[in-house]
Coordinates of C-alpha atoms in Angstrom, one line a residue:
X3 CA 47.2 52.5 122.7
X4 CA 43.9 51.0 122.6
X5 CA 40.8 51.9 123.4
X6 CA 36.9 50.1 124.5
X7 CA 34.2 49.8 121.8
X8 CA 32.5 53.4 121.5
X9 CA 30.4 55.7 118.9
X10 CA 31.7 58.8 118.1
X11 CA 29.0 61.5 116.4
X12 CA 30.3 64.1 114.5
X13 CA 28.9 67.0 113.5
X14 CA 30.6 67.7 110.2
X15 CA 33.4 65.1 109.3
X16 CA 35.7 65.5 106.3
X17 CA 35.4 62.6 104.3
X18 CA 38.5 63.3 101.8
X19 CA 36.5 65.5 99.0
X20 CA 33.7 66.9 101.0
X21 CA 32.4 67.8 104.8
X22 CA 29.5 65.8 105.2
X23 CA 27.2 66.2 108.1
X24 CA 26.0 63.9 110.7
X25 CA 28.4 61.0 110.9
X26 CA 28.2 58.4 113.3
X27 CA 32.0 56.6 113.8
X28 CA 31.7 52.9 115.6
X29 CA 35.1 52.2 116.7
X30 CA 37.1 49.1 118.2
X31 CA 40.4 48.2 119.2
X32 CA 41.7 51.6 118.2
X33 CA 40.1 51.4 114.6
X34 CA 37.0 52.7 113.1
X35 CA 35.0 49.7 112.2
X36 CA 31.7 51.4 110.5
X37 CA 31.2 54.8 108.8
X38 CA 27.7 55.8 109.1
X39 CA 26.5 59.0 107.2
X40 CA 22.9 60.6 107.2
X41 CA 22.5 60.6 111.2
X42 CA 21.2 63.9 112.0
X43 CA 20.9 63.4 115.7
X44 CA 24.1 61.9 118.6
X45 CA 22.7 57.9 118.8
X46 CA 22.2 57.0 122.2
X47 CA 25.5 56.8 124.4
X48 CA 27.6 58.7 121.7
X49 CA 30.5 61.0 122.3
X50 CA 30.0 63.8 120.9
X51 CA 32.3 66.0 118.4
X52 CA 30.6 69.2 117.6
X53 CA 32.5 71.2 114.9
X54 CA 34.1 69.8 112.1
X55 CA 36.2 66.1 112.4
X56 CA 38.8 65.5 110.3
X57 CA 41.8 62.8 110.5
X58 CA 44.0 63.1 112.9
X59 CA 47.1 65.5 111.9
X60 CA 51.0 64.5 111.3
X61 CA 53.6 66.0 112.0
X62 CA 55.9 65.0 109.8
X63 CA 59.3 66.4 111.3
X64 CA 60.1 67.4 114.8
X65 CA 63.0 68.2 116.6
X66 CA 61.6 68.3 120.2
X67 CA 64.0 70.1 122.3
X68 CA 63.7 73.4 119.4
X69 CA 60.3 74.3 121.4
X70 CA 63.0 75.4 124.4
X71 CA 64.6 77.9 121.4
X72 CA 61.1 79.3 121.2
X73 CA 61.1 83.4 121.5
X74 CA 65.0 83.4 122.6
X75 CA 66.1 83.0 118.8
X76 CA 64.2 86.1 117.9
X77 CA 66.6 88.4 120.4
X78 CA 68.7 90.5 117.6
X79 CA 69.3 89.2 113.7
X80 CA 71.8 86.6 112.5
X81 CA 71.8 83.3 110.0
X82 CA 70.6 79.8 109.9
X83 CA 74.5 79.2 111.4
X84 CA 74.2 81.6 114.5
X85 CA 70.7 79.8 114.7
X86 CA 72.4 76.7 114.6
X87 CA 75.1 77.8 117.4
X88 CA 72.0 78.4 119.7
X89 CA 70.4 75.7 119.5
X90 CA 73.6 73.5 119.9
X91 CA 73.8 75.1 122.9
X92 CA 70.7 73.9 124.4
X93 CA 71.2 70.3 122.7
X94 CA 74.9 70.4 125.2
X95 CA 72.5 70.1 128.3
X96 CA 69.8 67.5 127.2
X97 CA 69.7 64.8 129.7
X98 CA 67.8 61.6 129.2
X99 CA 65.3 62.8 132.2
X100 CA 65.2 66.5 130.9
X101 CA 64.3 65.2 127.3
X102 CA 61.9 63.1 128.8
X103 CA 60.1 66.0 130.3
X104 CA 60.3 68.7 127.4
X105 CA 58.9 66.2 124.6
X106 CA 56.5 64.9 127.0
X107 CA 55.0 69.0 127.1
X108 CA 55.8 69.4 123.6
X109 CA 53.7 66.7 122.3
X110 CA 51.3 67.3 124.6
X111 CA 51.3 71.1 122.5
X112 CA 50.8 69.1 119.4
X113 CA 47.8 67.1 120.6
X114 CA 46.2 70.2 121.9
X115 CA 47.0 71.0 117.9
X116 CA 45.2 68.1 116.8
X117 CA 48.4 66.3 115.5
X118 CA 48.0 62.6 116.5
X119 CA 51.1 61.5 115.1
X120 CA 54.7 62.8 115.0
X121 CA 58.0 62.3 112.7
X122 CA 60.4 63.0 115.5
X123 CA 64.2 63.4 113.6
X124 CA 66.4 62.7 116.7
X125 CA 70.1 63.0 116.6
X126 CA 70.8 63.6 119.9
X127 CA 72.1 60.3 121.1
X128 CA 74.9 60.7 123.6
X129 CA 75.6 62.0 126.3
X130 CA 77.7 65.5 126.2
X131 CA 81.1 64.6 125.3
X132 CA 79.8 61.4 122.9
X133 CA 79.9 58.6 125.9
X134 CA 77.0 56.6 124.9
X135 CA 74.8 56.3 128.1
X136 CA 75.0 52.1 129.5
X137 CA 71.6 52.3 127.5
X138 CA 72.8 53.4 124.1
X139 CA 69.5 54.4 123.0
X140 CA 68.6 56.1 126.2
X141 CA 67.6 59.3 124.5
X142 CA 65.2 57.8 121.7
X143 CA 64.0 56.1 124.5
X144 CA 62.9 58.9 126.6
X145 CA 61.1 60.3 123.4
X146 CA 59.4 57.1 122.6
X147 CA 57.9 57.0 126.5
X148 CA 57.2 60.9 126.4
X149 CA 54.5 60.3 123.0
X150 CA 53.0 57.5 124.9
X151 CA 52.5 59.4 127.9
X152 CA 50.8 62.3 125.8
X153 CA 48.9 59.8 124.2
X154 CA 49.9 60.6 120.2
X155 CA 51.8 58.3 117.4
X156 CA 55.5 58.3 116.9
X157 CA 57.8 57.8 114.1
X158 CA 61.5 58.1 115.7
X159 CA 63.6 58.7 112.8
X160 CA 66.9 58.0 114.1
X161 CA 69.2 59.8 112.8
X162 CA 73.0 59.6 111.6
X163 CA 75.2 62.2 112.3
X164 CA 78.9 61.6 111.4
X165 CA 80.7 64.3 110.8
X166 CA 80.5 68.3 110.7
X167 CA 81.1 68.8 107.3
X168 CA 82.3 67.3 104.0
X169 CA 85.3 65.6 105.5
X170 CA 85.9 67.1 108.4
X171 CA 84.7 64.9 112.2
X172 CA 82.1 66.3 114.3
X173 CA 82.8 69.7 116.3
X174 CA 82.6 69.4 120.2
X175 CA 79.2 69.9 120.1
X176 CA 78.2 67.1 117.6
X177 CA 80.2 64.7 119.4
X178 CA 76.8 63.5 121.5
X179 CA 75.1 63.0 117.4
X180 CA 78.0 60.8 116.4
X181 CA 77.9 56.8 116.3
X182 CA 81.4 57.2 115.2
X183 CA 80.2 55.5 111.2
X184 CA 77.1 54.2 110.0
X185 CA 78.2 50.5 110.8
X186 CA 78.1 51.6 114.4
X187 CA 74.8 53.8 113.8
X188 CA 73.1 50.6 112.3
X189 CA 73.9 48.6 115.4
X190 CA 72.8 51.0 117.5
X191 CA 69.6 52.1 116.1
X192 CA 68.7 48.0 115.6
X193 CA 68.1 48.2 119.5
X194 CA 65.1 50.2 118.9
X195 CA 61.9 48.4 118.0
X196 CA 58.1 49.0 117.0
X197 CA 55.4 49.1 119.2
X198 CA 51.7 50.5 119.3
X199 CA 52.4 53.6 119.2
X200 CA 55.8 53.8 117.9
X201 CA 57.8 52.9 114.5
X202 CA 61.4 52.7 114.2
X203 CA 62.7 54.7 111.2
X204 CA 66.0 56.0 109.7
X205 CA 67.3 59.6 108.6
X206 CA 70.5 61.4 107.2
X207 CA 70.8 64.2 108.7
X208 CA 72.1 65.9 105.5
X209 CA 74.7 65.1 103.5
X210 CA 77.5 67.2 105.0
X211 CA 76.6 65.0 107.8
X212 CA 77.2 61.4 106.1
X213 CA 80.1 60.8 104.3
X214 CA 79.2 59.8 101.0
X215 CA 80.5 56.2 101.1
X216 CA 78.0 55.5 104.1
X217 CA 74.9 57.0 103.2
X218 CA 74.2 53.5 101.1
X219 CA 74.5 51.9 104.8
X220 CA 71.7 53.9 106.2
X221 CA 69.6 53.4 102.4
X222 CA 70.0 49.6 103.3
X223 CA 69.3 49.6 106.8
X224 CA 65.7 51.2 105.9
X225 CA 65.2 49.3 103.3
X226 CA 65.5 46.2 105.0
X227 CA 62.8 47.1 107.6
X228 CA 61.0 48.9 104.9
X229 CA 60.8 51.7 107.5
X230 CA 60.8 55.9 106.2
X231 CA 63.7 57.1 105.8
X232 CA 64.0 61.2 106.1
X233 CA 67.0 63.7 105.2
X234 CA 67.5 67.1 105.7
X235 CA 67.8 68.0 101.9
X236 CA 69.1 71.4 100.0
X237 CA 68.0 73.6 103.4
X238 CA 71.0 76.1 102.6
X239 CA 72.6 77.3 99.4
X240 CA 75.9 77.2 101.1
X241 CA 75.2 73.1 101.5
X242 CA 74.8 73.2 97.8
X243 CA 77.9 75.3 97.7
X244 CA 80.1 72.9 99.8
X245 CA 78.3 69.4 97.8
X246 CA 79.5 70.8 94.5
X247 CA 83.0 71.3 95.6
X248 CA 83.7 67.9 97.0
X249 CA 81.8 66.0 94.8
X250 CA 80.7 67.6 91.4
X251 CA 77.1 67.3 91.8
X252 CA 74.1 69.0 94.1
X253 CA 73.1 66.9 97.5
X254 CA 70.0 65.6 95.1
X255 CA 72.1 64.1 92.8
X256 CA 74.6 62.8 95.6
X257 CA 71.8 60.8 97.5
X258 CA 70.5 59.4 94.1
X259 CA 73.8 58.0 93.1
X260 CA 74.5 56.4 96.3
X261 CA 70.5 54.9 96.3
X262 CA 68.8 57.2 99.0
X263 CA 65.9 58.6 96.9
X264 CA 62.7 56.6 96.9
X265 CA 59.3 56.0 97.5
X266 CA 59.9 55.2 101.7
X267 CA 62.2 58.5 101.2
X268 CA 61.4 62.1 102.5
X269 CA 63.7 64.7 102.0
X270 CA 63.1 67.9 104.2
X271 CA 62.7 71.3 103.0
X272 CA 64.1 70.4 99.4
X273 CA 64.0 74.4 99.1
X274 CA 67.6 75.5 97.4
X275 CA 67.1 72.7 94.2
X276 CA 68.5 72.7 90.3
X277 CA 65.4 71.6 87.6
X278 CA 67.0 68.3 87.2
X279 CA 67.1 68.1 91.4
X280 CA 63.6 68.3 91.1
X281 CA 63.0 65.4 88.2
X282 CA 65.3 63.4 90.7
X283 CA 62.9 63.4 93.6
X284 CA 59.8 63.5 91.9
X285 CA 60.6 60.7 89.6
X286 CA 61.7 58.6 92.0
X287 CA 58.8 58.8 94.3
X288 CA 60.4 60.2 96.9
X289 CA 58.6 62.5 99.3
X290 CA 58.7 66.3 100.3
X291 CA 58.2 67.8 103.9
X292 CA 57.4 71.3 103.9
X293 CA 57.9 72.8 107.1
X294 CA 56.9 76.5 105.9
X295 CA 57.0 78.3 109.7
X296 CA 60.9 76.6 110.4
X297 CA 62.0 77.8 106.7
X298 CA 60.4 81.5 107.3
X299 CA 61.7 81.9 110.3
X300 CA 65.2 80.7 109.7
X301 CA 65.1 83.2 106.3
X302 CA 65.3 79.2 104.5
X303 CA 63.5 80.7 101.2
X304 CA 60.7 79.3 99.5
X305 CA 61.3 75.5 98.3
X306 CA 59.5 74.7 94.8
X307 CA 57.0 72.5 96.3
X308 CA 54.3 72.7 93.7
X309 CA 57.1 71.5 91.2
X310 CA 58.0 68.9 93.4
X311 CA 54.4 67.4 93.7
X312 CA 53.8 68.0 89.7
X313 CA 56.6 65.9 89.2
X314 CA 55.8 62.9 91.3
X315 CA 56.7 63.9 95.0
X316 CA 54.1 63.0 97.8
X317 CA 54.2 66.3 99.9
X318 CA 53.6 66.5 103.9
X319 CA 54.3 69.0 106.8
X320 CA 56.2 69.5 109.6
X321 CA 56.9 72.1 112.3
X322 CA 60.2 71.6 112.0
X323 CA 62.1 74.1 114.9
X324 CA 58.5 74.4 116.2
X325 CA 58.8 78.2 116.1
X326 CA 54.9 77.7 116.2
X327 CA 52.9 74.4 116.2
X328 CA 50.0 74.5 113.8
X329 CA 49.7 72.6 110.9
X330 CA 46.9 74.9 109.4
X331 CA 49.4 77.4 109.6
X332 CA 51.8 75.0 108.0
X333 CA 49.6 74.1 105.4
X334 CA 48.2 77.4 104.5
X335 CA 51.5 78.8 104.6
X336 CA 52.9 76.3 102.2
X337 CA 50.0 78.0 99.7
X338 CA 50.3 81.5 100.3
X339 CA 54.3 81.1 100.2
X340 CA 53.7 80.0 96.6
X341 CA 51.3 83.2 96.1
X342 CA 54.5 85.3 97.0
X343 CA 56.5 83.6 95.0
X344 CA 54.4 83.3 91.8
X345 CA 52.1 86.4 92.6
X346 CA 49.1 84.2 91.4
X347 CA 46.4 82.2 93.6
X348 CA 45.1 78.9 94.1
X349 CA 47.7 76.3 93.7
X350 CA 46.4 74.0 96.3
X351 CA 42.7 73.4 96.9
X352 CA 42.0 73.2 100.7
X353 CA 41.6 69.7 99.9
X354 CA 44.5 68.7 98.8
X355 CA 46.3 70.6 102.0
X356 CA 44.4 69.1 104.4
X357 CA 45.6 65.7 102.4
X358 CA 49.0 66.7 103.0
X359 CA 48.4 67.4 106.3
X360 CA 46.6 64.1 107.3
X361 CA 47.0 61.0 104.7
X362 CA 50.2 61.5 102.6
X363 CA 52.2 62.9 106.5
X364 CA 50.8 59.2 107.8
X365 CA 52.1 57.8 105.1
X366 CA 55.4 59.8 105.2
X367 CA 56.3 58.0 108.5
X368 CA 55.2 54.7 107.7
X369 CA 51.8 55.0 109.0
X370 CA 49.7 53.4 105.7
X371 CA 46.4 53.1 107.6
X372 CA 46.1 56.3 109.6
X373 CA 44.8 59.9 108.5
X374 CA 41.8 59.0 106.6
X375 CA 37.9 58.5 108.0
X376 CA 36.2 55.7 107.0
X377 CA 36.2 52.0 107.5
X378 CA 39.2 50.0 108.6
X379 CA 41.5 52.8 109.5
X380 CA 43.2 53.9 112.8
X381 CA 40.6 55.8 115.0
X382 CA 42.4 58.9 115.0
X383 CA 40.5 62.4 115.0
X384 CA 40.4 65.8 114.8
X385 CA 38.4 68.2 115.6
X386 CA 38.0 71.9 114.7
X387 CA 35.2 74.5 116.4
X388 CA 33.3 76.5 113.7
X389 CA 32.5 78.5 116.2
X390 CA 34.8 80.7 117.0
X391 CA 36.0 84.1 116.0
X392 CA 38.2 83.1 113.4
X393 CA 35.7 80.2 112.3
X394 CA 32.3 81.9 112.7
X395 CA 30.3 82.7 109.4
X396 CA 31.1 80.3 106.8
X397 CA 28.5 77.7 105.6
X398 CA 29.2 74.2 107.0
X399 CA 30.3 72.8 103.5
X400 CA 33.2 75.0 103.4
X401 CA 34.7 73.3 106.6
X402 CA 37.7 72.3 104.7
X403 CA 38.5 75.8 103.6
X404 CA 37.7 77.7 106.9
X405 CA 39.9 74.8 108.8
X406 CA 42.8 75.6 106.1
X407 CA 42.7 79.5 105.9
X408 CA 41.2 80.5 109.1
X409 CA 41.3 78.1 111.6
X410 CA 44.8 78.2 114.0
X411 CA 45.7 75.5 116.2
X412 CA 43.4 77.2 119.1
X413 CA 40.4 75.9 117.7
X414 CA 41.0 72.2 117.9
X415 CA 38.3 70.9 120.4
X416 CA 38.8 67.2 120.3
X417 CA 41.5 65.0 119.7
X418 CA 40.8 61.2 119.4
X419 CA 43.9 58.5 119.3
X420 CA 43.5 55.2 119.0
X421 CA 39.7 55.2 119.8
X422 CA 40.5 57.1 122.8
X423 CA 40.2 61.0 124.0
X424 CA 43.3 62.6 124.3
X425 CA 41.7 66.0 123.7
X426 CA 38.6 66.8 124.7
X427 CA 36.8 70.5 125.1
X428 CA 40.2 71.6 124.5
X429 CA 41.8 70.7 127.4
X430 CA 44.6 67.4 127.4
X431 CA 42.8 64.7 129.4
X432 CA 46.6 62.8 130.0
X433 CA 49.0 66.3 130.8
X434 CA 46.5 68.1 133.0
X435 CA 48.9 71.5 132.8
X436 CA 50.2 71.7 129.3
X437 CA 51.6 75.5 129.7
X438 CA 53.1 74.5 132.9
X439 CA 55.1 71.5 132.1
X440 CA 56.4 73.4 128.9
X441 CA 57.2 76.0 131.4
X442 CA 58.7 74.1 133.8
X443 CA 60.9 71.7 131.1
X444 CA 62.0 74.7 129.5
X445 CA 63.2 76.3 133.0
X446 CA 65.1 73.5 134.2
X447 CA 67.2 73.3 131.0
X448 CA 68.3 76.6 131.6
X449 CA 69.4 76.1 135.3

């Protein structure tokens, strides 16, 4: 993922505390290697990026085959567990070939979206009945070719998935998520390696999915790579419920005792958490994806993410069920979720969204040099028209504000990986027929 020696121009960049205008990015070997500011006019031979550039966006958790759930979950009323019954359904007729295809649309979607890098929290390993396929990773495979082929970042958080409840083994359909213990899940998932555009990282899937005497497996296999490591955390007051009554303590407490929490950590959705829950994972450093569309549509509730960050916790994003992908959406909703709750304004700046949404998600999924503009970082961009009918009328210097509250996913114009167009004039210069391939993925899994 590399790209020849160009100039981009922007017309408005976000520079991390204000929108400057007239900025002229040299770029090499996928990095930006100068930061020029006060060019009014495109320098001979530039690409141009009208609208305002910002870093590229990550998407800090994905599960891939959820876009084929899209519109079909909202038939009639029900739970996060008749949810879940759906989409195990659709999980039952994954093949390595059909995974291939769906994520290769979907993250085509999320580069039409501007996001340049994804957390994708993969559990589905085996095939249907828990064979492993002759390539035991043939499945994280498919997803690590689909993001190259649509041209954005990975993070594959491989996930382990042991058992279907606090003591109880996997139900038929988990039997493709199970490595059988984390021993086996280490080996397996030690197949897996970096490459340009890819990281190798871990997750729990919760911890009614790990029994508690192998969640220090996973903990060590990350930290030995020093690769993220994600878990599904305090989603559901009945995972709460069920934590208490086989061990004593909250899921929070649980990971902390058996040395899960940290700074390479994110737990997901944190939403159902006790006071001292939240001095756990702030004071530890460990992280906080807030996937606000997933958790509204699934009737989650509203996590305490503003206590979370005030206490130490890096926050990101994540579409999650990708019920929608946006990640203005995601951030503004994140804000305006904490309006509800509090019935009082402003807890975020725009700024420190956006931050969320670019810097501290790279960081999230072990990206350290991504999701900022300026000298030295990875050239990956975003950009949003000011143009249109939801972004027409405010002054230039507001960019930030009108990309967080007004802007959907619909305006992204340009989106730059690596040095390289992935995006441009809104249409995906890799997956010429974005709709169509969804389309098409989705409709073969159902036949």
């Amino acid at each position: 993922m590399t790209a020849t020696p160009r100039t981009y121009w922007l017309e408005h960049a976000w520079l991390g505390t204000h929108v400057e205008p007239g900025v002229a990015l040299d770029t090499t070997d996928g990095r930006i290697a100068a930061v020029r500011t006060g060019v009014p006019a495109p320098p001979p031979g530039a690409e141009i990026l009208r609208g305002l550039t910002l870093p590229g966006l990550a998407n800090a958790h994905s599960h891939a085959f959820h876009r084929a759930l899209r519109s079909t979950v909202q038939v009639g009323s029900g739970t996060f567990w008749t949810w879940r019954e759906v989409m195990y359904a659709t999980a039952e007729r994954l093949t390595p070939d059909s995974y291939h295809a769906l994520a290769r649309a979907v993250y085509a979607e999320m580069a039409l979206a501007g996001i340049t890098t994804v957390g994708e929290f993969h559990y589905v390993h085996h095939a249907p009945g828990g064979a492993p396929y002759a390539d035991p990773n043939a499945m994280g495979e498919a997803l690590l070719a689909a993001a190259a082929e649509a041209g954005i970042r990975i993070t594959l958080l491989d996930a382990a998935y042991l058992s279907s409840g606090f003591g109880r083994p996997p139900t038929a359909h988990q039997s493709r998520f199970s490595d059988g213990d984390a021993e086996a899940w280490a080996a397996r998932s030690s197949l897996l390696k970096d490459r340009d555009h890819a990281r190798i990282g871990a997750a729990v899937h919760s911890v009614r999915a790990v029994p508690a005497e192998q969640l220090s497996t996973v903990a060590r296999w990350a930290e030995e790579r020093r690769a993220p490591l994600h878990v599904h955390l305090s989603e559901q007051t009945a995972e709460n419920d069920a934590c208490r009554e086989a061990h004593g303590c909250t899921p929070a407490q649980l990971l902390a005792l058996h040395g899960v929490l940290g700074p390479r950590t994110t737990g997901v959705h944190n939403t159902h958490l006790t006071a001292e829950d939240v001095s756990l994972i702030g004071g530890s450093g460990t992280g906080t994806c807030m996937c606000p569309t997933t958790e509204r549509d699934l009737a989650d509730g509203i996590g305490p993410a503003a206590a979370l960050q005030n206490e130490g916790s890096p926050l990101s994003l994540g579409s999650d069920s990708h019920a929608v992908v946006d990640l203005f959406e995601e951030a503004r909703a994140m804000e305006l979720n904490e309006r509800l709750r509090t019935r009082t304004r402003g807890h975020w700046t725009a700024a420190a969204l956006l931050r969320a949404a670019t810097v501290d998600g790279h960081a999230a999924l072990g990206w350290d040099d991504t999701g900022v503009i300026e000298a030295g970082a990875r050239a990956d961009l975003t950009t949003v028209a000011l143009d249109s009918v939801r972004t027409a009328g405010p002054l230039p210097r507001l960019g930030a504000e009108t990309a967080v509250f007004a802007a959907t996913a619909a305006d992204v114009r340009h989106t730059v990986v690596a040095g390289r167009h992935v995006v441009r004039d809104g249409a995906h210069t890799l997956v010429p027929d974005v709709p169509g391939a969804l389309a098409q993925a989705i409709q073969d899994l159902r036949a």
